[in-house]
Amino acid sequence: MYTSHEDIGYDFEDVPKDKKTLKSHPNIDGGWAWMMVLSSFFVHILIMGSQMALGVLNVEWLEEFHQSRGLTAWVSSLSMGITLIVGPFIGLFINTCGCRGTAIIGGLVNSLGWVLSAYAANVHYLFITFGVTAGFGSGMAYLPAVVMVGRYFQKRRALAQGLSTTGTGFGTFLMTVLLKYLCAEYGWRNAMFIQGAVSLNLCVCGALMRPLSPGKEGKDPAGRDPQVPPAHSTESVKSSGQLGRADEKEGNPGREETLGDLADQACPEEAGHRKNMCAFRMLKMVSQLTLRVRKGFQEWYSGYFGAASLFTNRVFVAFIFWALFAYSSFVIPFIHLPEIVNLYNLSEQNDVFPLTSIIAIVHIFGKVILGIVADLPCISVWNVFLMANLTLVLSIFLLPLMHTYASLAVICALIGFSSGYFSLMPVVTEDLVGIEHLANAYGIIICANGISALLGPPFAGWIYDITQKYDFSFYICGLLYLVGILFLLIQPCIQIIEQSRKKCMGGTQV
C-alpha cells in the first residue's frame, strides 16, 4: 500500500479490483532478490548496529556534559525511538519517491545528523541533531530495507529476513569496536564526524533497491518508445530541411541570403517553442506529483482508519500491545551494560571482549537459526516466535542476579540468541495481515517498538538515579514484557472461543 504500482513487485491483471490475482515476478526468490538481502544487510549494519553501539558514546557524554544518567540516556533513546516511531509516516515518502528515493534521502539526513552532533555544546543540542535528525534519517532508510526484502521473497521469507537482519549483530560488534577506537584516538566529536561520513553508504544501499517493475517491451533503456521520434515544431523541421538543401548547393549568393533570413526567423520561433514545452513539462510533472501524493495519502489514511483498517484485526492489536513493551527489554542492556560493567569493576575483562559484542555475535546466529527453523514445513512460525520471546524474558529476569563476567557473558549470549526472533517479525506480521498490508502493518509494529525504545533507557536511568541500582529497571521491564506476551497468547484463544460460540449458535438456530 505504501508504494506505487512499479514498486510493489507484482503485476495485476486487468480485472475487477476484488478479483485481482498476483502475477509473480521472475526476480522473486532469486536473482536481484539476493542483492536486496545484501542491501538490507548493510542498512542494518549502519543503522541498527550503530544505535546498539551507542553505549560507548553514552559514557563519553556523561563525562563531557556532567548530566544525570536519565537525561543523557534520552539522546540514545530519541535516536532509536524516532527511527521506529516514524515508520507509519514514512509511507507518504515511499508513495511519492519510491523505496529507493526514500532510502537515499534518509541516508543523507542521517549523515547530516551525525555531523551536526559533532559540534554539540550540551545534551539538549544532541536531542535535536542526533535524536531527531539522525533518527528521522534512519527511519527513512530502515523501513524500505525491511519491506523490500519482504516483497522479493515468498518461499524463503524467514531465511531472507534472518540473513538481512543479521546486519544488526555484525553492526553492533563492528560499530562498538570502531566507536571505541575512534573515541580513544580522535575524541568523541571527531568520531561522530567520521561516522557521519560512513553513514553516507546508506545512499548506496538505497540505490540497490530496484523496483520490481514488470518490464515493458518496445522501450529503450531510458523508458522511451523508440517508434516515436523526438517532438519538433513544424517550423524547425522546415527550416532544417531548407538549411540542409541550401548546404548542398554551394556558391549561390541568393541561396545564402535566403538561408540567413530563414535561420533568423526560425531561431526565435524555436526558442519560444522550447520555452513553452519546458513550462508544459514542469506543469505536468507538478500535477502528476500532486496526484501521487493525494492518492498515497488516501491509501495511507484508509489503511489505518478506514473500513479496511488494520485495527479491526484483534490478534494484530494484541501484537501491537506486545511490541509496546518488547523492544525496551532488548535495548536497555545495550545502553547501560557498559556502565553496569564499570559498577561491578569488570572493566578490564569487558575491554578484552565486550558483553555487548557477545550479544551481537550470538544475535547473528540466533536470527539465521531461528529463520531456518521457522521455514521448516513442520514448524509453526508463531511457536518459534513465542518460545524465543519467553526465553528472552527469562534472561532479562536473570541478568540482575549475575555479578561475575562469566555469568553475565552466559546471560548475554542467551539474550543475543533469543532476540533473533526479530527476523521473524516481518513474517509474523505478513501472516497476520497479508502481503498487501505488510508495509502499513509493519510500520505500526516498529512504531510501537520505537515507543518502547524511546522510553525504556531513560526509565532505567531514572530508576538508577533513585535507587542507585539497575536491578529494578530490569525487573519492571521484564514484567511488562511478560504481560505483553501473555496478552499475545490469550487473544487468539479468545478469538477461537468466540468463533466456536458463533458456530454453536448457528447450529442451534438451524
Short mmCIF file of C-alpha atoms in Angstrom, two decimals, residues 133-473:
data_model
loop_
_atom_site.label_atom_id
_atom_site.label_comp_id
_atom_site.label_asym_id
_atom_site.label_seq_id
_atom_site.Cartn_x
_atom_site.Cartn_y
_atom_site.Cartn_z
CA THR A 133 17.63 14.46 12.78
CA ALA A 134 19.74 11.29 12.68
CA GLY A 135 16.80 9.25 14.00
CA PHE A 136 14.43 10.50 11.30
CA GLY A 137 17.01 9.78 8.59
CA SER A 138 17.50 6.28 9.98
CA GLY A 139 13.75 5.66 9.85
CA MET A 140 13.60 6.74 6.21
CA ALA A 141 16.29 4.23 5.26
CA TYR A 142 15.27 1.38 7.59
CA LEU A 143 11.63 0.72 6.65
CA PRO A 144 12.24 0.46 2.86
CA ALA A 145 15.06 -2.04 3.51
CA VAL A 146 12.78 -4.36 5.52
CA VAL A 147 9.74 -4.03 3.27
CA MET A 148 11.63 -4.57 0.01
CA VAL A 149 13.10 -7.86 1.25
CA GLY A 150 9.56 -8.99 2.09
CA ARG A 151 8.43 -8.17 -1.45
CA TYR A 152 11.29 -10.00 -3.14
CA PHE A 153 10.73 -13.28 -1.27
CA GLN A 154 7.77 -15.65 -0.94
CA LYS A 155 9.09 -19.16 -0.22
CA ARG A 156 12.13 -18.33 1.95
CA ARG A 157 10.88 -15.23 3.71
CA ALA A 158 12.10 -16.10 7.20
CA LEU A 159 15.57 -17.07 5.98
CA ALA A 160 15.89 -13.93 3.83
CA GLN A 161 14.78 -11.66 6.67
CA GLY A 162 17.06 -13.55 9.04
CA LEU A 163 20.10 -13.10 6.79
CA SER A 164 19.42 -9.42 6.16
CA THR A 165 18.77 -8.56 9.80
CA THR A 166 21.97 -10.28 10.93
CA GLY A 167 23.46 -6.95 9.96
CA THR A 168 22.29 -5.71 13.36
CA GLY A 169 24.56 -8.22 15.10
CA PHE A 170 27.53 -7.66 12.79
CA GLY A 171 26.98 -3.92 13.01
CA THR A 172 26.82 -3.92 16.80
CA PHE A 173 30.11 -5.78 17.02
CA LEU A 174 31.85 -3.71 14.35
CA MET A 175 30.48 -0.33 15.43
CA THR A 176 31.29 -0.95 19.08
CA VAL A 177 34.92 -1.63 18.18
CA LEU A 178 35.01 1.23 15.68
CA LEU A 179 33.49 3.83 18.02
CA LYS A 180 35.77 2.75 20.88
CA TYR A 181 38.82 3.12 18.65
CA LEU A 182 37.72 6.45 17.18
CA CYS A 183 36.86 7.89 20.60
CA ALA A 184 40.23 6.80 22.01
CA GLU A 185 42.25 8.10 19.04
CA TYR A 186 40.35 11.22 17.95
CA GLY A 187 37.80 12.02 20.68
CA TRP A 188 34.04 11.51 20.55
CA ARG A 189 33.39 14.63 18.44
CA ASN A 190 35.66 13.56 15.60
CA ALA A 191 34.33 10.03 15.98
CA MET A 192 30.82 11.26 15.24
CA PHE A 193 32.07 13.29 12.29
CA ILE A 194 33.74 10.21 10.80
CA GLN A 195 30.65 8.11 11.49
CA GLY A 196 28.60 10.67 9.58
CA ALA A 197 30.80 10.08 6.54
CA VAL A 198 30.43 6.32 6.94
CA SER A 199 26.62 6.71 7.08
CA LEU A 200 26.61 8.08 3.53
CA ASN A 201 26.89 4.45 2.42
CA LEU A 202 23.15 4.26 3.16
CA CYS A 203 22.68 6.12 -0.13
CA VAL A 204 24.48 3.30 -1.94
CA CYS A 205 22.26 0.75 -0.20
CA GLY A 206 19.20 2.73 -1.26
CA ALA A 207 20.38 2.80 -4.87
CA LEU A 208 20.35 -1.02 -4.89
CA MET A 209 16.62 -1.09 -4.01
CA ARG A 210 15.49 -1.61 -7.58
CA PRO A 211 11.69 -1.65 -8.03
CA LEU A 212 10.15 -4.88 -9.24
CA SER A 213 8.68 -3.40 -12.41
CA PRO A 214 7.21 -5.88 -14.93
CA GLY A 215 9.40 -4.57 -17.78
CA LYS A 216 7.63 -3.42 -20.94
CA GLU A 217 8.58 -4.41 -24.44
CA GLY A 218 9.29 -1.90 -27.15
CA LYS A 219 11.08 0.58 -24.98
CA ASP A 220 14.69 1.60 -24.86
CA PRO A 221 16.72 1.61 -21.59
CA ALA A 222 15.61 5.14 -20.85
CA GLY A 223 11.97 4.04 -20.88
CA ARG A 224 11.02 5.79 -24.14
CA ASP A 225 9.19 4.27 -27.09
CA PRO A 226 11.71 4.01 -29.96
CA GLN A 227 8.99 4.27 -32.60
CA VAL A 228 8.09 7.81 -31.55
CA PRO A 229 10.53 10.39 -32.91
CA PRO A 230 11.54 13.42 -30.85
CA ALA A 231 8.98 16.21 -30.92
CA HIS A 232 9.93 19.15 -33.12
CA SER A 233 7.96 22.10 -34.38
CA THR A 234 6.86 22.33 -37.98
CA GLU A 235 8.91 25.44 -38.40
CA SER A 236 12.07 23.80 -37.14
CA VAL A 237 11.59 20.81 -39.48
CA LYS A 238 11.04 23.07 -42.44
CA SER A 239 13.96 25.25 -41.59
CA SER A 240 16.17 22.20 -41.08
CA GLY A 241 15.19 20.84 -44.46
CA GLN A 242 15.80 24.15 -46.15
CA LEU A 243 19.10 24.56 -44.35
CA GLY A 244 20.19 21.09 -45.48
CA ARG A 245 19.26 21.71 -49.09
CA ALA A 246 20.99 25.06 -49.02
CA ASP A 247 24.20 23.48 -47.80
CA GLU A 248 24.20 21.11 -50.75
CA LYS A 249 24.23 23.97 -53.21
CA GLU A 250 27.35 25.98 -52.60
CA GLY A 251 28.39 29.06 -54.47
CA ASN A 252 24.92 30.55 -54.87
CA PRO A 253 24.76 34.01 -53.19
CA GLY A 254 20.99 34.25 -53.48
CA ARG A 255 20.59 30.95 -51.71
CA GLU A 256 22.98 32.07 -48.96
CA GLU A 257 20.92 35.20 -48.32
CA THR A 258 17.71 33.16 -48.20
CA LEU A 259 19.43 30.75 -45.82
CA GLY A 260 20.36 33.57 -43.46
CA ASP A 261 16.86 35.04 -43.47
CA LEU A 262 15.22 31.69 -42.77
CA ALA A 263 17.64 30.94 -39.93
CA ASP A 264 16.96 34.33 -38.33
CA GLN A 265 13.23 33.71 -38.47
CA ALA A 266 13.40 30.13 -37.22
CA CYS A 267 15.64 30.76 -34.18
CA PRO A 268 13.19 32.97 -32.22
CA GLU A 269 10.31 30.61 -33.06
CA GLU A 270 12.30 27.56 -31.90
CA ALA A 271 13.35 29.31 -28.67
CA GLY A 272 9.75 30.28 -27.90
CA HIS A 273 8.53 26.77 -28.64
CA ARG A 274 11.17 25.24 -26.35
CA LYS A 275 10.20 27.59 -23.52
CA ASN A 276 6.54 26.63 -23.90
CA MET A 277 7.39 22.92 -23.93
CA CYS A 278 9.59 23.30 -20.84
CA ALA A 279 6.81 25.12 -18.96
CA PHE A 280 4.29 22.49 -20.05
CA ARG A 281 6.52 19.65 -18.83
CA MET A 282 7.05 21.37 -15.48
CA LEU A 283 3.29 21.81 -15.00
CA LYS A 284 2.69 18.19 -15.99
CA MET A 285 5.33 16.95 -13.54
CA VAL A 286 3.90 19.03 -10.67
CA SER A 287 0.39 17.81 -11.48
CA GLN A 288 1.48 14.16 -11.51
CA LEU A 289 3.37 14.60 -8.24
CA THR A 290 0.33 16.20 -6.62
CA LEU A 291 -1.90 13.34 -7.75
CA ARG A 292 0.56 10.74 -6.44
CA VAL A 293 0.78 12.44 -3.04
CA ARG A 294 -3.02 12.74 -2.80
CA LYS A 295 -3.56 9.11 -3.82
CA GLY A 296 -0.84 7.93 -1.44
CA PHE A 297 -2.33 9.86 1.46
CA GLN A 298 -5.81 8.45 0.76
CA GLU A 299 -4.47 4.88 0.72
CA TRP A 300 -2.39 5.52 3.84
CA TYR A 301 -5.39 7.00 5.69
CA SER A 302 -7.83 4.27 4.63
CA GLY A 303 -5.34 1.59 5.67
CA TYR A 304 -5.15 2.94 9.22
CA PHE A 305 -8.55 4.50 9.84
CA GLY A 306 -10.89 3.36 7.03
CA ALA A 307 -13.29 0.45 6.81
CA ALA A 308 -10.39 -1.89 5.98
CA SER A 309 -8.44 -0.68 9.00
CA LEU A 310 -5.78 -2.99 10.39
CA PHE A 311 -7.06 -2.21 13.88
CA THR A 312 -10.12 -4.40 13.26
CA ASN A 313 -7.80 -7.42 13.46
CA ARG A 314 -7.77 -8.36 17.16
CA VAL A 315 -4.65 -10.51 17.03
CA PHE A 316 -2.81 -7.70 15.27
CA VAL A 317 -3.90 -5.28 18.01
CA ALA A 318 -2.51 -7.75 20.57
CA PHE A 319 0.70 -7.84 18.53
CA ILE A 320 0.93 -4.04 18.82
CA PHE A 321 0.41 -4.25 22.57
CA TRP A 322 3.25 -6.78 22.80
CA ALA A 323 5.54 -4.55 20.72
CA LEU A 324 4.99 -1.63 23.12
CA PHE A 325 6.92 -3.49 25.86
CA ALA A 326 9.18 -5.90 23.97
CA TYR A 327 11.90 -3.72 22.50
CA SER A 328 12.95 -1.91 25.68
CA SER A 329 14.00 -5.22 27.25
CA PHE A 330 16.46 -5.66 24.39
CA VAL A 331 17.67 -2.05 24.16
CA ILE A 332 18.33 -1.36 27.86
CA PRO A 333 21.23 -3.84 28.15
CA PHE A 334 22.96 -2.28 25.13
CA ILE A 335 22.72 1.25 26.52
CA HIS A 336 23.52 0.56 30.17
CA LEU A 337 25.72 -2.57 30.13
CA PRO A 338 28.97 -0.58 29.64
CA GLU A 339 28.22 1.36 32.83
CA ILE A 340 26.96 -1.73 34.70
CA VAL A 341 30.33 -3.35 33.95
CA ASN A 342 32.08 -0.34 35.49
CA LEU A 343 29.90 -0.58 38.61
CA TYR A 344 30.83 -4.27 39.02
CA ASN A 345 34.56 -3.48 38.50
CA LEU A 346 34.72 -5.72 35.44
CA SER A 347 36.09 -3.11 33.03
CA GLU A 348 39.36 -4.94 32.30
CA GLN A 349 37.63 -8.17 31.30
CA ASN A 350 34.96 -6.28 29.36
CA ASP A 351 37.62 -4.38 27.40
CA VAL A 352 39.08 -7.67 26.20
CA PHE A 353 35.71 -8.87 24.89
CA PRO A 354 32.73 -6.52 25.50
CA LEU A 355 29.48 -8.06 26.70
CA THR A 356 27.56 -6.11 24.07
CA SER A 357 29.72 -7.80 21.42
CA ILE A 358 28.75 -11.19 22.83
CA ILE A 359 25.08 -10.27 22.43
CA ALA A 360 25.76 -9.05 18.89
CA ILE A 361 27.66 -12.13 17.71
CA VAL A 362 25.22 -14.68 19.16
CA HIS A 363 22.37 -12.50 17.84
CA ILE A 364 23.65 -13.20 14.32
CA PHE A 365 23.44 -16.97 14.77
CA GLY A 366 20.09 -16.63 16.53
CA LYS A 367 18.50 -14.86 13.58
CA VAL A 368 19.81 -17.32 10.99
CA ILE A 369 19.00 -20.45 13.02
CA LEU A 370 15.53 -19.25 14.03
CA GLY A 371 14.85 -18.24 10.42
CA ILE A 372 15.84 -21.68 9.11
CA VAL A 373 13.77 -23.46 11.78
CA ALA A 374 10.73 -21.26 11.12
CA ASP A 375 10.88 -22.07 7.37
CA LEU A 376 10.60 -25.83 8.03
CA PRO A 377 7.22 -27.13 6.82
CA CYS A 378 6.51 -28.96 10.07
CA ILE A 379 7.26 -25.95 12.31
CA SER A 380 4.93 -23.04 13.09
CA VAL A 381 6.48 -19.60 12.84
CA TRP A 382 4.30 -18.46 15.74
CA ASN A 383 5.59 -21.22 18.03
CA VAL A 384 9.22 -20.34 17.30
CA PHE A 385 8.43 -16.66 17.81
CA LEU A 386 6.74 -17.19 21.18
CA MET A 387 9.39 -19.59 22.54
CA ALA A 388 12.14 -17.09 21.70
CA ASN A 389 10.20 -14.32 23.48
CA LEU A 390 9.74 -16.38 26.62
CA THR A 391 13.47 -17.20 26.67
CA LEU A 392 14.33 -13.52 26.37
CA VAL A 393 12.03 -12.63 29.27
CA LEU A 394 13.71 -15.25 31.45
CA SER A 395 17.13 -13.83 30.54
CA ILE A 396 16.07 -10.30 31.50
CA PHE A 397 14.91 -11.50 34.91
CA LEU A 398 18.20 -13.38 35.49
CA LEU A 399 20.54 -10.57 34.38
CA PRO A 400 20.46 -8.53 37.64
CA LEU A 401 21.37 -11.65 39.63
CA MET A 402 24.71 -12.07 37.82
CA HIS A 403 27.75 -10.20 39.15
CA THR A 404 30.70 -12.00 37.52
CA TYR A 405 31.92 -11.62 33.95
CA ALA A 406 31.39 -15.31 33.13
CA SER A 407 27.80 -15.39 34.36
CA LEU A 408 26.99 -12.10 32.61
CA ALA A 409 28.51 -13.48 29.41
CA VAL A 410 26.23 -16.54 29.55
CA ILE A 411 23.12 -14.40 30.06
CA CYS A 412 24.20 -12.01 27.29
CA ALA A 413 24.62 -14.97 24.94
CA LEU A 414 21.11 -16.13 25.85
CA ILE A 415 19.76 -12.62 25.22
CA GLY A 416 21.53 -12.48 21.88
CA PHE A 417 20.20 -15.83 20.64
CA SER A 418 16.61 -15.41 21.82
CA SER A 419 16.40 -11.87 20.41
CA GLY A 420 16.94 -13.43 17.00
CA TYR A 421 13.13 -13.51 16.80
CA PHE A 422 13.39 -10.01 15.29
CA SER A 423 13.97 -11.70 11.92
CA LEU A 424 10.56 -13.37 12.29
CA MET A 425 8.63 -10.16 12.96
CA PRO A 426 8.01 -9.25 9.29
CA VAL A 427 6.99 -12.86 8.59
CA VAL A 428 4.57 -12.98 11.52
CA THR A 429 3.17 -9.58 10.52
CA GLU A 430 2.64 -10.75 6.94
CA ASP A 431 0.88 -13.90 8.16
CA LEU A 432 -1.49 -11.73 10.19
CA VAL A 433 -2.42 -9.10 7.59
CA GLY A 434 -1.23 -10.34 4.18
CA ILE A 435 1.45 -9.09 1.79
CA GLU A 436 -0.72 -6.20 0.53
CA HIS A 437 -0.85 -4.66 4.01
CA LEU A 438 2.71 -5.55 5.09
CA ALA A 439 4.18 -2.06 4.80
CA ASN A 440 1.35 -0.42 6.75
CA ALA A 441 1.25 -3.12 9.40
CA TYR A 442 5.00 -3.38 9.89
CA GLY A 443 5.19 0.40 10.12
CA ILE A 444 2.76 0.24 13.07
CA ILE A 445 4.74 -2.55 14.76
CA ILE A 446 8.08 -0.77 14.54
CA CYS A 447 6.35 2.42 15.71
CA ALA A 448 5.27 0.56 18.87
CA ASN A 449 8.81 -0.78 19.20
CA GLY A 450 10.05 2.78 18.83
CA ILE A 451 7.92 3.97 21.73
CA SER A 452 9.39 1.13 23.79
CA ALA A 453 12.94 2.06 22.78
CA LEU A 454 12.24 5.73 23.43
CA LEU A 455 11.00 5.29 27.00
CA GLY A 456 12.99 2.23 28.15
CA PRO A 457 16.58 3.51 28.59
CA PRO A 458 15.61 6.85 30.24
CA PHE A 459 13.32 4.91 32.58
CA ALA A 460 16.22 2.62 33.53
CA GLY A 461 18.46 5.65 34.10
CA TRP A 462 15.76 7.34 36.19
CA ILE A 463 15.36 4.19 38.33
CA TYR A 464 19.14 4.17 38.87
CA ASP A 465 19.16 7.83 39.92
CA ILE A 466 16.57 6.98 42.60
CA THR A 467 17.79 3.57 43.82
CA GLN A 468 21.47 3.61 42.72
CA LYS A 469 20.81 0.21 41.12
CA TYR A 470 19.81 -1.02 37.68
CA ASP A 471 18.18 -4.17 39.10
CA PHE A 472 14.68 -2.77 39.48
CA SER A 473 14.60 -1.40 35.94
#
